[in-house]
Coordinates of C-alpha atoms in Angstrom, one line a residue:
M19 CA -47.4 141.6 37.0
T20 CA -50.7 139.6 37.3
A21 CA -51.3 137.2 40.2
A22 CA -51.0 134.3 37.8
A23 CA -47.6 135.5 36.6
M24 CA -46.4 136.2 40.1
S25 CA -47.5 132.7 41.2
L26 CA -45.6 131.1 38.4
A27 CA -42.6 133.3 39.0
S28 CA -42.5 132.0 42.6
L29 CA -41.7 128.5 41.2
T30 CA -38.4 129.7 39.7
R31 CA -37.0 131.2 42.9
T32 CA -34.2 129.0 44.4
Y33 CA -32.9 128.9 47.9
E34 CA -29.3 128.3 49.2
N35 CA -30.5 127.4 52.7
T36 CA -30.8 123.6 52.7
C37 CA -31.3 120.7 55.1
P38 CA -29.0 118.9 55.2
A39 CA -26.7 121.8 54.4
T40 CA -24.7 121.5 51.2
E41 CA -21.3 122.9 50.4
S42 CA -23.0 126.0 49.1
G43 CA -25.3 126.3 52.1
T44 CA -24.8 129.2 54.4
L45 CA -22.9 129.3 57.7
R46 CA -26.2 130.1 59.4
L47 CA -27.0 126.5 58.8
R48 CA -23.8 124.6 59.2
G49 CA -22.8 126.7 62.3
A50 CA -26.0 126.2 64.2
P51 CA -25.2 124.4 67.5
E52 CA -27.1 121.3 68.5
V53 CA -29.6 121.6 71.4
K54 CA -30.2 118.8 73.8
D55 CA -33.7 118.5 75.3
G56 CA -33.9 115.4 77.5
H57 CA -33.3 112.4 75.1
L58 CA -33.9 114.6 72.0
V59 CA -31.1 116.0 70.0
I60 CA -32.2 119.1 68.0
K61 CA -30.3 120.6 65.1
P62 CA -31.7 124.0 64.2
V63 CA -31.9 124.7 60.5
L64 CA -32.5 128.4 59.7
V65 CA -31.0 130.7 62.4
S66 CA -31.1 134.5 62.5
D67 CA -30.2 136.9 65.3
N68 CA -33.7 136.8 66.8
S69 CA -35.3 133.6 65.5
V70 CA -35.0 129.9 64.7
F71 CA -37.0 128.0 62.1
G72 CA -36.9 124.3 61.4
A73 CA -35.0 121.6 63.1
E74 CA -33.8 118.0 62.5
V75 CA -34.7 116.0 65.6
S76 CA -33.2 112.7 66.6
G77 CA -33.5 110.5 69.7
V78 CA -37.1 109.4 69.1
D79 CA -37.7 105.6 69.3
W80 CA -40.2 105.2 66.5
S81 CA -40.3 101.4 66.9
Q82 CA -42.6 101.8 69.9
P83 CA -45.7 103.9 70.5
L84 CA -44.7 107.2 72.0
S85 CA -45.5 108.1 75.6
K86 CA -47.7 111.1 76.3
D87 CA -44.6 112.8 77.9
T88 CA -42.6 112.3 74.7
V89 CA -45.5 113.7 72.6
D90 CA -45.9 116.7 74.9
Q91 CA -42.1 117.3 74.6
L92 CA -42.2 117.1 70.8
V93 CA -45.1 119.6 70.7
R94 CA -43.1 122.1 72.8
V95 CA -40.3 121.7 70.3
Q96 CA -42.7 122.1 67.4
D97 CA -44.1 125.3 68.9
R98 CA -40.6 126.8 68.8
Y99 CA -39.3 125.6 65.5
A100 CA -42.5 125.2 63.4
V101 CA -41.0 122.5 61.1
L102 CA -39.5 119.3 62.5
I103 CA -37.6 116.8 60.4
F104 CA -37.1 113.1 61.4
R105 CA -34.8 110.7 59.4
K106 CA -35.1 106.9 59.1
T107 CA -38.2 106.6 61.2
G108 CA -39.2 103.2 59.8
L109 CA -42.8 104.2 60.1
D110 CA -45.5 102.5 58.0
N111 CA -49.1 103.8 57.3
E112 CA -50.5 102.4 60.6
R113 CA -47.8 103.9 62.8
H114 CA -47.8 107.2 60.9
I115 CA -51.5 107.5 61.5
A116 CA -51.2 106.4 65.2
F117 CA -48.6 109.1 65.9
S118 CA -50.7 111.8 64.1
Q119 CA -53.7 110.8 66.2
Q120 CA -51.7 111.4 69.4
L121 CA -51.5 115.1 68.2
G122 CA -55.2 115.6 67.7
E123 CA -58.2 114.7 65.5
Q124 CA -57.3 113.8 62.0
E125 CA -58.7 115.3 58.8
I126 CA -60.5 112.9 56.5
N127 CA -59.4 112.6 52.9
P128 CA -62.4 113.7 50.7
F129 CA -61.2 111.5 47.8
F130 CA -62.2 114.0 45.2
Y131 CA -61.8 111.4 42.5
G132 CA -63.2 108.4 44.4
R133 CA -61.6 106.2 47.1
E134 CA -61.5 103.4 44.5
N135 CA -59.1 105.5 42.4
D136 CA -56.8 106.3 45.3
R137 CA -53.6 104.3 45.5
I138 CA -53.5 104.3 49.3
G139 CA -57.2 104.2 49.9
E140 CA -56.7 105.2 53.6
P141 CA -59.1 107.9 54.8
F142 CA -56.5 109.3 57.2
L143 CA -53.8 109.7 54.5
W144 CA -53.3 111.8 51.4
D145 CA -51.4 110.3 48.5
V146 CA -49.3 113.2 47.3
G147 CA -46.9 111.2 45.2
N148 CA -46.7 110.9 41.5
I149 CA -47.7 107.2 41.2
N150 CA -51.0 106.0 39.5
L151 CA -53.2 103.2 40.8
D152 CA -51.6 100.7 38.4
G153 CA -48.0 101.7 39.4
T154 CA -47.3 103.9 36.4
L155 CA -46.2 107.5 36.9
V156 CA -48.7 110.4 36.6
Q157 CA -48.5 112.2 33.2
P158 CA -49.1 115.8 32.2
D159 CA -52.4 114.9 30.4
Q160 CA -54.0 113.6 33.6
R161 CA -56.2 115.8 35.8
R162 CA -54.3 114.6 38.8
W163 CA -51.1 116.1 37.3
Q164 CA -52.8 119.4 36.8
H165 CA -54.3 119.3 40.3
S166 CA -50.8 118.7 41.8
L167 CA -49.4 121.9 40.2
G168 CA -51.2 123.8 43.0
N169 CA -48.9 122.0 45.5
A170 CA -45.9 123.7 43.9
L171 CA -47.3 127.1 44.8
W172 CA -46.6 128.5 48.2
H173 CA -49.5 127.4 50.4
T174 CA -50.8 126.4 53.8
D175 CA -52.6 123.0 54.0
S176 CA -56.3 123.2 54.4
S177 CA -56.6 127.0 54.8
Y178 CA -59.7 126.6 52.5
H179 CA -61.4 124.7 55.3
Q180 CA -63.5 126.7 57.7
Q181 CA -62.0 124.6 60.5
R182 CA -58.5 124.7 59.4
S183 CA -55.6 122.2 59.9
K184 CA -53.0 122.5 62.6
Y185 CA -50.3 120.1 61.6
S186 CA -49.2 118.2 58.5
L187 CA -47.0 115.1 58.7
L188 CA -45.5 114.0 55.4
L189 CA -43.8 110.6 55.3
S190 CA -41.6 109.2 52.5
H191 CA -41.8 105.5 51.4
G192 CA -39.4 103.7 49.1
N193 CA -36.5 105.4 47.4
P194 CA -36.0 109.1 47.0
V195 CA -36.7 110.7 43.6
K196 CA -33.7 110.5 41.3
G197 CA -31.8 113.7 41.3
G198 CA -33.1 114.8 44.7
S199 CA -36.5 115.7 46.0
W200 CA -37.3 118.9 48.0
T201 CA -40.0 120.5 50.1
H202 CA -39.5 124.2 50.8
F203 CA -40.6 126.0 54.0
A204 CA -41.1 129.7 54.8
D205 CA -41.1 131.3 58.3
M206 CA -44.2 133.4 58.5
R207 CA -43.4 134.7 62.0
R208 CA -40.1 136.3 61.0
A209 CA -41.5 137.5 57.8
Y210 CA -44.3 139.4 59.7
A211 CA -41.8 140.7 62.3
D212 CA -39.7 142.3 59.5
L213 CA -42.6 144.3 58.0
P214 CA -42.6 148.0 58.6
Q215 CA -45.1 149.1 61.3
S216 CA -47.2 151.0 58.7
K217 CA -47.7 147.7 56.8
K218 CA -48.6 145.9 60.0
D219 CA -51.2 148.5 60.9
E220 CA -52.7 148.1 57.4
L221 CA -52.9 144.3 57.7
E222 CA -54.3 144.2 61.2
G223 CA -57.9 143.0 61.2
L224 CA -58.1 142.0 57.5
I225 CA -60.1 138.9 56.7
V226 CA -59.1 136.7 53.8
E227 CA -61.2 134.3 51.7
H228 CA -59.4 131.0 50.9
D229 CA -60.5 129.0 48.0
L230 CA -58.9 125.7 46.8
W231 CA -60.1 126.2 43.3
H232 CA -58.5 129.6 43.1
S233 CA -55.0 128.2 43.7
R234 CA -55.7 125.3 41.3
K235 CA -56.8 127.8 38.6
L236 CA -53.6 129.9 39.2
A237 CA -51.5 126.8 38.7
A238 CA -53.4 125.1 35.9
P239 CA -55.8 127.6 34.3
E240 CA -56.8 125.5 31.3
T241 CA -57.9 122.6 33.5
F242 CA -59.4 124.5 36.5
S243 CA -60.8 127.7 35.0
N244 CA -64.2 125.9 35.5
P245 CA -63.9 123.3 38.3
L246 CA -66.3 120.4 38.1
P247 CA -69.6 120.7 40.0
H248 CA -68.7 118.1 42.5
E249 CA -65.4 119.8 43.1
L250 CA -67.0 123.1 43.9
A251 CA -69.7 121.5 46.1
S252 CA -67.2 119.5 48.1
K253 CA -65.0 122.5 48.9
P254 CA -66.5 125.9 49.2
P255 CA -64.4 128.9 50.4
A256 CA -63.4 129.6 54.0
Y257 CA -62.5 132.8 55.9
H258 CA -59.6 133.5 58.2
R259 CA -57.8 136.5 59.7
L260 CA -54.6 137.5 57.9
V261 CA -52.7 138.4 61.0
Q262 CA -52.7 135.8 63.8
T263 CA -50.8 134.8 66.9
A264 CA -48.5 131.7 66.7
P265 CA -48.3 129.1 69.5
N266 CA -45.1 130.7 70.8
G267 CA -46.9 134.1 71.2
Q268 CA -45.3 135.8 68.1
K269 CA -47.6 137.4 65.6
T270 CA -47.6 135.7 62.2
L271 CA -49.2 135.9 58.8
Y272 CA -51.8 133.2 57.8
L273 CA -51.4 133.2 54.0
A274 CA -51.5 130.8 51.1
A275 CA -51.9 130.6 47.3
H276 CA -55.4 129.6 48.2
A277 CA -56.0 133.2 49.4
K278 CA -58.3 134.8 46.9
L279 CA -60.1 137.9 48.3
I280 CA -59.7 140.3 51.2
V281 CA -63.1 140.9 52.5
G282 CA -64.3 144.4 51.4
R283 CA -61.7 144.8 48.6
S284 CA -61.9 144.0 44.9
L285 CA -60.3 140.9 43.4
E286 CA -57.6 143.0 41.7
E287 CA -56.8 144.9 44.9
S288 CA -56.8 141.7 47.0
Q289 CA -54.5 139.8 44.7
K290 CA -52.1 142.7 44.5
L291 CA -51.7 142.8 48.3
I292 CA -51.7 139.0 48.7
W293 CA -48.9 138.5 46.2
E294 CA -46.9 141.4 47.5
L295 CA -47.0 139.6 50.9
M296 CA -46.3 136.2 49.3
D297 CA -43.2 137.7 47.6
H298 CA -42.0 139.2 50.9
C299 CA -42.5 136.0 52.9
T300 CA -40.7 133.8 50.4
Q301 CA -37.5 135.8 50.2
P302 CA -34.5 133.5 50.7
K303 CA -33.7 134.7 54.2
Y304 CA -37.0 133.3 55.4
V305 CA -36.8 130.0 53.5
F306 CA -35.1 126.6 53.8
S307 CA -35.3 123.6 51.5
M308 CA -35.6 120.2 53.0
E309 CA -34.2 117.3 51.0
W310 CA -35.8 113.9 51.1
L311 CA -33.0 111.4 51.4
E312 CA -34.7 108.0 51.8
G313 CA -37.8 106.1 52.7
G314 CA -38.8 106.7 56.4
D315 CA -37.9 110.4 56.3
M316 CA -40.8 112.5 57.9
V317 CA -41.4 116.2 58.2
W318 CA -44.0 117.6 60.6
W319 CA -44.9 121.2 60.1
D320 CA -47.3 123.7 61.8
N321 CA -49.6 125.2 59.1
R322 CA -50.4 128.1 61.5
Q323 CA -46.9 129.6 61.3
S324 CA -45.3 128.4 58.1
M325 CA -45.9 128.1 54.3
H326 CA -44.5 125.4 52.1
R327 CA -44.4 124.2 48.6
A328 CA -43.2 121.0 46.7
N329 CA -41.1 120.8 43.7
P330 CA -43.3 120.6 40.6
Y331 CA -43.7 117.2 38.8
T332 CA -41.5 116.7 35.8
T333 CA -41.7 114.0 33.1
S334 CA -38.2 112.9 34.0
M335 CA -39.0 112.3 37.7
T336 CA -38.8 108.8 39.1
A337 CA -41.4 107.5 41.5
R338 CA -42.1 109.8 44.4
D339 CA -44.1 108.1 47.1
V340 CA -45.0 110.5 49.9
R341 CA -48.1 110.3 52.1
R342 CA -49.6 113.0 54.3
A343 CA -51.5 112.9 57.6
T344 CA -53.3 116.1 58.6
V345 CA -54.3 117.1 62.1
I346 CA -57.3 119.4 62.6
D347 CA -56.8 122.6 64.6
D348 CA -58.5 122.8 67.9
G349 CA -57.2 126.2 69.0
P350 CA -59.0 129.5 69.5
L351 CA -58.6 130.5 65.8
A352 CA -59.4 127.1 64.4
H353 CA -62.8 127.9 63.0
G354 CA -61.8 131.1 61.2
V355 CA -64.1 134.1 60.9
S356 CA -67.9 133.9 61.4
V357 CA -70.5 135.2 59.0
E358 CA -71.3 138.0 61.4
E359 CA -67.6 139.1 61.5
R360 CA -67.4 139.0 57.7
T361 CA -70.6 141.1 57.5
A362 CA -69.1 143.6 60.0
A363 CA -65.9 143.8 58.0
L364 CA -67.9 144.5 54.8
K365 CA -69.8 147.3 56.5
G366 CA -66.5 148.8 57.8
N367 CA -65.4 149.2 54.3

């Protein structure tokens, strides 16, 4: 199966692990005990014998600016669970941005199609909804619809930046999409831990080229087989190690549909291994699906230890108004792999 076929096949995989848990959800979810951490109440989502992934967190007073102690506490919780879900926050754009800035420097929206054409027009927020500037819904014949198809592939935000992102914070406004709206998350720490040692040995030290336009071409080949010159110029590829260390000390895979080449291997060899790993990491046992219930819901995930994907747009969808703030990584692996390291990797092959 080709990489394109495998990427599209990943869109059809469904998951029984949901948040909130449904009647068909597994006991791993419904049976997970609450954890109290000071004034926070933490409800783990996906629980296995040796790991936890995702948590609904309550007890935060979003009506006031958060103290440094509360932010530090939330970061510790984030390091453990990788994906945190908050309901009924009441946050608006300004307070969404303010909280994100407490977590670190924010990424600036490049406005690929012009700030004047962006519905939000806020440099610290990405409009990832399906609403046009004039209030109509995005349609399949629009380049924006085709661009959004890449969001429905499993990915890690901004892995195509040489200084990658650390956190993404996605906030819902207005009403939920009719029929439900979901974002799916995969635990890259547990997925790595379950690999056989021989595969871990093979992956150690590999360097991956991440290219935004590669994933867009996989999702919408007719539109993005030849990206526009300004698109290519604004976002060249970036290089990151495949096997990394998560904030909690576990090893993890840093992977995304943006992953195009493994340095020193052919495109065909690279894509075969990348999609073998993507398929492994997105097995149902590593994934839960978070349902957006109402405006004010927010999910905060760590891009260094998880992958995610959105539901694809459909022509029957109602308005979906979600806006993302992105925090730049400032850790030891934030800047990826240098030119010198890439050159050494090529010589090693």
